Coordinates of C-alpha atoms and ligand atoms in Angstrom, one line a residue:
M1 CA 143.1 107.4 110.4
P2 CA 142.5 109.8 107.5
G3 CA 139.0 110.6 106.6
R4 CA 137.6 109.6 110.0
L5 CA 136.9 111.5 113.1
K6 CA 139.2 110.1 115.7
S7 CA 137.9 112.3 118.5
D8 CA 136.0 110.9 121.5
L9 CA 132.3 111.4 120.8
S10 CA 131.2 109.5 123.9
G11 CA 130.1 112.7 125.6
K12 CA 132.7 112.3 128.5
R13 CA 133.5 115.6 130.2
P14 CA 136.9 117.0 128.8
N15 CA 139.9 117.3 131.1
R16 CA 140.3 121.0 131.8
R17 CA 144.1 121.1 131.6
T18 CA 144.2 119.3 128.3
G19 CA 140.9 120.8 127.1
E20 CA 142.3 123.6 124.9
V21 CA 144.7 121.2 123.1
A22 CA 142.0 118.7 122.6
I23 CA 139.7 121.3 121.1
R24 CA 142.4 122.5 118.6
R25 CA 143.1 118.9 117.7
K26 CA 139.4 118.2 117.1
A27 CA 139.1 121.4 114.9
E28 CA 142.1 120.1 112.8
E29 CA 140.4 116.7 112.5
I30 CA 137.2 118.3 111.4
C31 CA 139.0 120.4 108.7
E32 CA 140.8 117.2 107.5
W33 CA 137.4 115.4 107.5
I34 CA 135.7 118.2 105.5
S35 CA 138.4 118.4 102.9
V36 CA 138.3 114.6 102.3
A37 CA 134.6 115.0 101.7
M38 CA 135.2 117.8 99.3
K39 CA 137.9 115.9 97.5
Y40 CA 136.2 112.6 97.0
L41 CA 132.4 113.0 97.2
R42 CA 130.1 114.3 94.5
D43 CA 129.2 118.0 94.9
D44 CA 125.5 117.2 95.1
I45 CA 126.1 114.6 97.8
N46 CA 128.2 117.1 99.8
K47 CA 125.4 119.6 99.5
M48 CA 122.4 117.3 100.4
E49 CA 121.2 116.7 103.9
G50 CA 120.4 113.0 103.7
Y51 CA 117.3 111.3 105.0
V52 CA 116.6 111.9 108.7
P53 CA 114.9 108.9 110.2
G54 CA 112.7 109.1 113.4
E55 CA 114.5 108.6 116.7
Q56 CA 115.2 105.0 117.5
P57 CA 116.3 105.1 121.2
Q58 CA 118.3 101.9 122.0
E59 CA 117.6 102.0 125.8
A60 CA 114.4 100.7 127.2
G61 CA 111.7 102.7 128.9
Y62 CA 110.4 104.8 126.0
L63 CA 106.8 104.8 124.9
K64 CA 107.5 104.9 121.1
L65 CA 104.7 106.6 119.1
N66 CA 107.1 108.3 116.7
T67 CA 107.8 106.0 113.7
N68 CA 104.4 104.3 112.9
E69 CA 105.3 100.9 114.1
N70 CA 102.5 98.4 115.0
P71 CA 102.0 98.1 118.7
F72 CA 101.0 94.4 118.4
P73 CA 103.3 91.4 117.9
P74 CA 103.6 89.7 114.5
S75 CA 101.8 86.4 113.6
P76 CA 102.7 83.5 115.9
R77 CA 103.9 81.7 112.7
V78 CA 107.0 84.0 112.8
K79 CA 108.4 82.3 115.9
E80 CA 107.9 78.9 114.3
I81 CA 109.8 80.0 111.2
F82 CA 112.7 81.3 113.3
D83 CA 112.9 77.9 115.1
E84 CA 112.8 76.0 111.8
F85 CA 115.7 78.0 110.5
L86 CA 117.9 77.2 113.4
V87 CA 117.2 73.5 113.1
S88 CA 117.5 73.3 109.3
G89 CA 120.8 75.2 109.0
G90 CA 119.3 77.3 106.2
L91 CA 121.2 80.3 107.3
R92 CA 124.3 79.0 105.6
L93 CA 122.8 79.3 102.1
Y94 CA 122.1 82.3 99.9
P95 CA 118.5 83.3 99.7
H96 CA 116.2 83.0 96.7
P97 CA 117.3 86.1 94.5
L98 CA 113.7 86.9 93.6
G99 CA 112.1 86.3 97.0
G100 CA 110.8 82.7 96.1
E101 CA 108.0 81.8 98.6
L102 CA 107.4 85.5 99.5
R103 CA 106.7 86.4 95.9
K104 CA 104.3 83.4 95.7
A105 CA 102.5 84.5 98.9
I106 CA 102.1 88.1 97.5
S107 CA 100.7 86.7 94.3
E108 CA 98.2 84.6 96.2
L109 CA 97.1 87.5 98.4
T110 CA 96.8 90.1 95.6
G111 CA 95.8 87.9 92.6
H112 CA 98.6 89.6 90.7
P113 CA 100.9 87.4 88.7
E114 CA 104.4 86.6 90.0
E115 CA 106.1 88.2 87.0
G116 CA 104.5 91.5 88.0
I117 CA 106.0 91.4 91.5
V118 CA 109.4 92.5 92.9
C119 CA 110.4 92.1 96.5
G120 CA 112.5 94.6 98.4
N121 CA 114.5 95.1 101.5
G122 CA 111.7 97.2 102.9
S123 CA 109.7 99.4 100.6
D124 CA 112.5 102.0 100.8
D125 CA 114.5 99.6 98.7
I126 CA 111.6 99.3 96.3
L127 CA 111.4 103.2 96.0
A128 CA 115.1 103.4 95.3
M129 CA 114.8 100.7 92.6
I130 CA 112.0 102.6 90.9
M131 CA 114.1 105.8 90.9
R132 CA 117.1 103.9 89.4
A133 CA 115.0 102.2 86.7
C134 CA 112.4 104.9 85.8
G135 CA 113.9 108.3 86.7
K136 CA 115.0 109.9 83.5
Y137 CA 117.8 112.5 83.6
D138 CA 116.0 114.9 81.2
Q139 CA 112.7 114.8 83.0
R140 CA 111.4 115.7 86.3
V141 CA 110.2 113.6 89.2
I142 CA 106.8 114.9 90.5
L143 CA 106.2 114.9 94.2
T144 CA 103.6 116.3 96.6
Y145 CA 104.3 118.3 99.8
P146 CA 104.1 117.4 102.6
S147 CA 104.8 113.8 101.9
Y148 CA 107.4 111.1 102.7
S149 CA 110.7 113.0 102.7
L150 CA 112.6 110.0 101.3
Y151 CA 111.3 110.6 97.8
R152 CA 113.1 113.9 97.6
V153 CA 116.3 112.4 99.2
L154 CA 116.3 109.6 96.6
C155 CA 116.0 112.2 93.8
Q156 CA 119.0 114.0 95.2
I157 CA 121.0 110.8 95.5
Y158 CA 120.2 109.7 91.9
G159 CA 120.7 113.2 90.5
L160 CA 117.1 113.6 89.4
E161 CA 115.4 117.0 89.1
Y162 CA 112.2 117.1 91.1
K163 CA 109.2 119.4 91.7
E164 CA 107.0 119.4 94.8
Y165 CA 103.4 120.4 94.6
D166 CA 101.8 121.7 97.8
L167 CA 98.8 119.7 99.0
V168 CA 95.8 121.9 99.7
A169 CA 96.2 122.3 103.5
E170 CA 93.2 124.4 104.2
K171 CA 90.8 121.6 104.8
D172 CA 92.2 118.2 104.3
F173 CA 95.5 118.1 102.4
S174 CA 93.8 117.2 99.1
L175 CA 95.5 117.1 95.7
P176 CA 96.1 120.5 94.1
K177 CA 94.6 121.0 90.6
E178 CA 98.1 121.8 89.1
L179 CA 99.2 118.3 89.8
Y180 CA 96.9 117.0 87.1
V181 CA 98.9 118.8 84.4
A182 CA 102.3 118.1 85.9
R183 CA 104.7 116.3 83.5
G184 CA 107.7 114.0 84.3
S185 CA 109.1 110.5 84.2
L186 CA 107.8 109.6 87.6
L187 CA 105.1 110.7 90.0
F188 CA 105.1 109.5 93.7
L189 CA 101.9 109.6 95.7
S190 CA 101.7 108.2 99.2
V191 CA 98.2 106.8 99.8
P192 CA 97.3 107.2 102.6
N193 CA 99.7 110.1 102.6
A194 CA 102.5 110.3 105.3
P195 CA 102.6 112.4 107.4
T196 CA 99.0 113.7 106.9
G197 CA 97.1 110.4 106.9
T198 CA 95.0 111.5 103.9
L199 CA 93.5 108.9 101.6
F200 CA 92.9 110.7 98.3
A201 CA 89.7 109.9 96.3
T202 CA 90.2 107.0 93.9
A203 CA 88.6 109.0 91.1
D204 CA 91.3 111.7 91.6
I205 CA 94.1 109.1 91.7
E206 CA 92.8 107.5 88.5
R207 CA 92.6 110.9 86.8
L208 CA 96.2 111.5 87.7
I209 CA 97.4 108.1 86.4
S210 CA 95.4 108.3 83.1
G211 CA 96.8 111.8 82.4
F212 CA 100.4 111.3 83.4
P213 CA 103.0 110.4 80.7
G214 CA 105.4 108.6 83.0
V215 CA 105.1 106.1 85.8
V216 CA 102.8 106.8 88.7
V217 CA 103.9 105.2 92.0
L218 CA 101.2 104.7 94.6
D219 CA 103.1 104.1 97.9
E220 CA 100.6 102.0 99.9
A221 CA 102.8 101.7 103.0
Y222 CA 99.8 102.4 105.3
I223 CA 97.1 100.7 103.1
D224 CA 96.3 98.0 105.6
F225 CA 94.7 100.6 107.9
A226 CA 92.7 102.3 105.1
E227 CA 89.2 101.6 103.9
R228 CA 90.1 100.9 100.3
D229 CA 93.2 100.0 98.2
H230 CA 94.1 100.5 94.5
L231 CA 94.8 97.0 93.3
A232 CA 92.0 97.1 90.8
L233 CA 93.7 99.9 88.9
L234 CA 96.7 97.6 88.0
A235 CA 94.6 95.9 85.3
K236 CA 93.7 99.2 83.7
Y237 CA 97.0 101.2 83.7
E238 CA 100.4 99.9 82.4
N239 CA 102.1 103.0 83.9
L240 CA 101.1 102.2 87.5
L241 CA 103.3 100.7 90.2
I242 CA 102.0 100.0 93.7
A243 CA 104.6 99.8 96.5
R244 CA 103.8 98.0 99.8
T245 CA 105.5 97.1 103.0
L246 CA 105.1 94.5 105.8
S247 CA 106.6 97.0 108.3
K248 CA 103.3 98.5 109.4
G249 CA 100.2 96.2 109.0
Y250 CA 102.3 93.0 109.7
S251 CA 104.4 94.3 112.6
L252 CA 107.7 93.4 110.8
A253 CA 109.5 96.7 110.5
S254 CA 112.8 95.2 111.8
L255 CA 113.0 92.5 109.1
R256 CA 112.7 95.0 106.2
I257 CA 110.2 93.5 103.7
G258 CA 108.5 95.4 100.9
Y259 CA 107.2 94.7 97.4
A260 CA 106.0 96.4 94.3
L261 CA 103.2 95.3 91.9
G262 CA 103.0 96.4 88.3
H263 CA 103.1 95.5 84.6
P264 CA 105.5 92.6 84.1
E265 CA 107.7 94.6 81.8
L266 CA 108.1 97.4 84.3
I267 CA 108.9 94.9 87.0
A268 CA 111.5 93.2 84.8
G269 CA 113.2 96.6 84.6
L270 CA 113.2 96.9 88.4
L271 CA 114.6 93.4 88.8
K272 CA 117.6 94.5 86.6
V273 CA 118.6 97.3 89.0
K274 CA 118.0 95.6 92.4
D275 CA 120.8 94.3 94.6
S276 CA 121.6 90.7 93.8
Y277 CA 120.2 89.2 97.1
N278 CA 118.2 92.1 98.4
L279 CA 116.1 90.1 100.8
N280 CA 117.5 87.8 103.4
A281 CA 116.2 84.2 103.8
L282 CA 114.5 84.9 107.1
A283 CA 112.7 87.9 105.7
I284 CA 111.5 85.7 102.8
S285 CA 110.1 82.9 104.9
V286 CA 108.7 85.1 107.7
G287 CA 107.1 87.5 105.2
A288 CA 105.4 84.7 103.4
A289 CA 104.0 83.2 106.6
A290 CA 102.8 86.6 107.9
L291 CA 101.0 87.4 104.6
R292 CA 99.3 84.0 104.8
D293 CA 98.0 84.7 108.3
Q294 CA 95.5 87.3 107.2
Q295 CA 93.3 86.7 110.3
H296 CA 96.1 87.9 112.6
M297 CA 96.9 91.0 110.5
Q298 CA 93.2 91.9 110.3
R299 CA 92.7 91.5 114.1
N300 CA 95.6 93.9 114.8
R301 CA 94.4 96.3 112.1
D302 CA 90.9 96.4 113.5
A303 CA 92.3 97.2 117.0
V304 CA 94.5 100.0 115.6
V305 CA 91.6 101.5 113.6
R306 CA 89.4 101.4 116.7
E307 CA 92.1 103.1 118.8
R308 CA 92.7 105.7 116.0
Q309 CA 89.1 106.8 116.3
R310 CA 89.2 106.9 120.1
L311 CA 92.5 108.8 120.2
A312 CA 91.4 111.3 117.6
G313 CA 88.2 112.0 119.7
E314 CA 90.2 112.4 122.9
L315 CA 92.7 114.7 121.3
R316 CA 90.0 116.9 119.7
G317 CA 88.4 117.1 123.2
M318 CA 91.7 118.5 124.5
G319 CA 91.5 121.3 121.9
F320 CA 93.8 119.9 119.2
T321 CA 93.0 120.0 115.5
V322 CA 93.2 116.4 114.3
Y323 CA 93.3 115.7 110.5
P324 CA 91.3 112.7 109.2
S325 CA 93.5 109.7 108.9
D326 CA 93.4 106.4 107.1
A327 CA 96.8 105.3 108.4
N328 CA 98.1 104.1 111.8
F329 CA 99.0 107.7 112.9
L330 CA 97.3 111.0 113.4
L331 CA 98.5 114.4 112.3
V332 CA 97.6 116.9 115.0
A333 CA 97.9 120.7 114.6
T334 CA 98.8 122.9 117.6
P335 CA 100.8 126.1 117.8
K336 CA 102.9 124.7 120.7
A337 CA 104.0 121.6 118.7
D338 CA 107.7 121.8 119.4
E339 CA 107.2 122.4 123.1
I340 CA 104.8 119.6 123.5
Y341 CA 107.1 117.2 121.6
A342 CA 110.1 118.2 123.9
R343 CA 108.1 117.9 127.1
L344 CA 106.7 114.5 126.2
K345 CA 110.2 113.4 125.4
G346 CA 111.2 114.5 128.8
R347 CA 108.6 112.1 130.1
R348 CA 109.9 109.4 127.8
V349 CA 107.0 109.5 125.4
L350 CA 108.3 109.9 121.8
I351 CA 106.1 111.3 119.1
R352 CA 107.3 113.0 115.8
Y353 CA 107.9 116.6 115.3
F354 CA 109.0 117.9 111.9
K355 CA 110.9 121.1 111.8
A356 CA 109.7 121.7 108.3
R357 CA 107.6 124.1 106.3
R358 CA 103.9 123.7 107.0
L359 CA 104.5 121.0 109.6
D360 CA 106.2 123.1 112.3
E361 CA 102.9 123.5 114.1
C362 CA 102.0 119.9 113.8
L363 CA 102.7 116.6 115.6
R364 CA 102.5 113.1 114.1
I365 CA 101.4 110.6 116.6
T366 CA 101.5 106.8 116.0
V367 CA 98.4 105.0 117.2
G368 CA 99.5 102.6 119.9
S369 CA 97.7 99.9 121.9
A370 CA 94.9 101.1 124.2
K371 CA 97.4 101.1 127.1
D372 CA 100.0 103.1 125.1
N373 CA 97.4 105.7 124.1
D374 CA 96.1 106.0 127.7
L375 CA 99.7 106.8 128.8
L376 CA 100.1 109.4 126.1
L377 CA 96.7 111.0 126.9
Q378 CA 97.6 111.1 130.6
A379 CA 100.9 112.8 129.8
L380 CA 99.1 115.3 127.6
K381 CA 96.6 116.0 130.4
E382 CA 99.4 116.8 132.8
L383 CA 101.0 119.1 130.2
K384 CA 97.7 120.9 129.8
K385 CA 97.4 121.3 133.6
E386 CA 100.9 122.8 133.5
K387 CA 99.6 125.2 130.8
T388 CA 102.0 124.0 128.1
F389 CA 99.2 124.4 125.7
Ligands
PLP401 C1 105.0 106.6 103.1 C2 106.1 105.6 103.4 N1 106.5 104.8 102.5 C3 107.5 103.9 102.7 C4 108.0 103.7 104.0 C5 109.1 102.8 104.2 O1 108.7 101.6 104.8 P1 109.7 100.3 104.9 O2 111.0 100.7 104.2 O3 109.8 100.1 106.4 O4 109.0 99.3 104.2 C6 107.6 104.5 105.0 C7 108.1 104.4 106.4 O5 107.8 105.0 107.3 C8 106.6 105.5 104.8 O6 106.1 106.3 105.7

């Protein structure tokens, strides 16, 4: 089949007698594959790397502390909604194109009018819509580094020039002063920032928004674990968009539910560029129910925040540098980061290691339940005994 690798990628051991022929055939197939890419894909897409998600092992038995999922189950209302769907036969029908009940629940929760809300298939979908609607080809997109790497990948996909400003790493990854005079059509800020966990001062954020000529996007993916949010700024600034997700605070990463809040005219632009039915009906109903069960979310959030404090203290006690975090993960600095990551993986404990500038001596650890964190700490103690660090 042209354009596709026909070779067996199952990892089976090659037959020695036919091995040479198989290798040659595979090389030919790779050449054919590469030339198809060269022939039909855009040059910039050929050159870019693409987003690299955290590992999602499909076999059981891993302690997963690598992709900032919530260790606790979602609201019990979620199961009732699933059951109702099966009975009502609602799966046959197209969902509400604008998110219907979910949009209403977001408006109730935030006090923001429905015309100023767009729902997305995860907040990644929201970020892509913002790039499509607001990214201007003759202007830059302004990013910080290190931050969520998808911003850069989206710029590459949409052919937008971008500039990354290094956060001031010395103390606490604060905003660099050059950022306040940066110019462009869009500025993305993750608050709290991933992967550092930093919650920038509201006064600094406000200074950025008020001085920036384009749209400022506050990506509040981890805001449920932070001590303050930025909703109040929406009434003051027409160039502000706030992006949120139900993947983290509401334990619904698999259903892909995100949303953005902003000026109704900006939101109307995002609605024009979204996929026609970008949220499925289950996500709409479950998302609305989860948002309306604030008690459940806050109980889980409090438990994560308590564990974050305990885990940070224990890790510092083991000699790691732990950055302050307002999210559900900790960024930990250690010169042996890659080795610790690999050895923990060998023990089926997954944390995140980024082989990237300024992060290659860091580990990002999702805060799990008390039991998860105890298992992680036990594994680290064993590594310390073995003099891994
Ligand atoms: C900063 C940040 N923004 C957005 C997202 C995307 O979240 P989702 O697409 O699951 O809503 C993530 C995911 O990890 C993130 O770290």
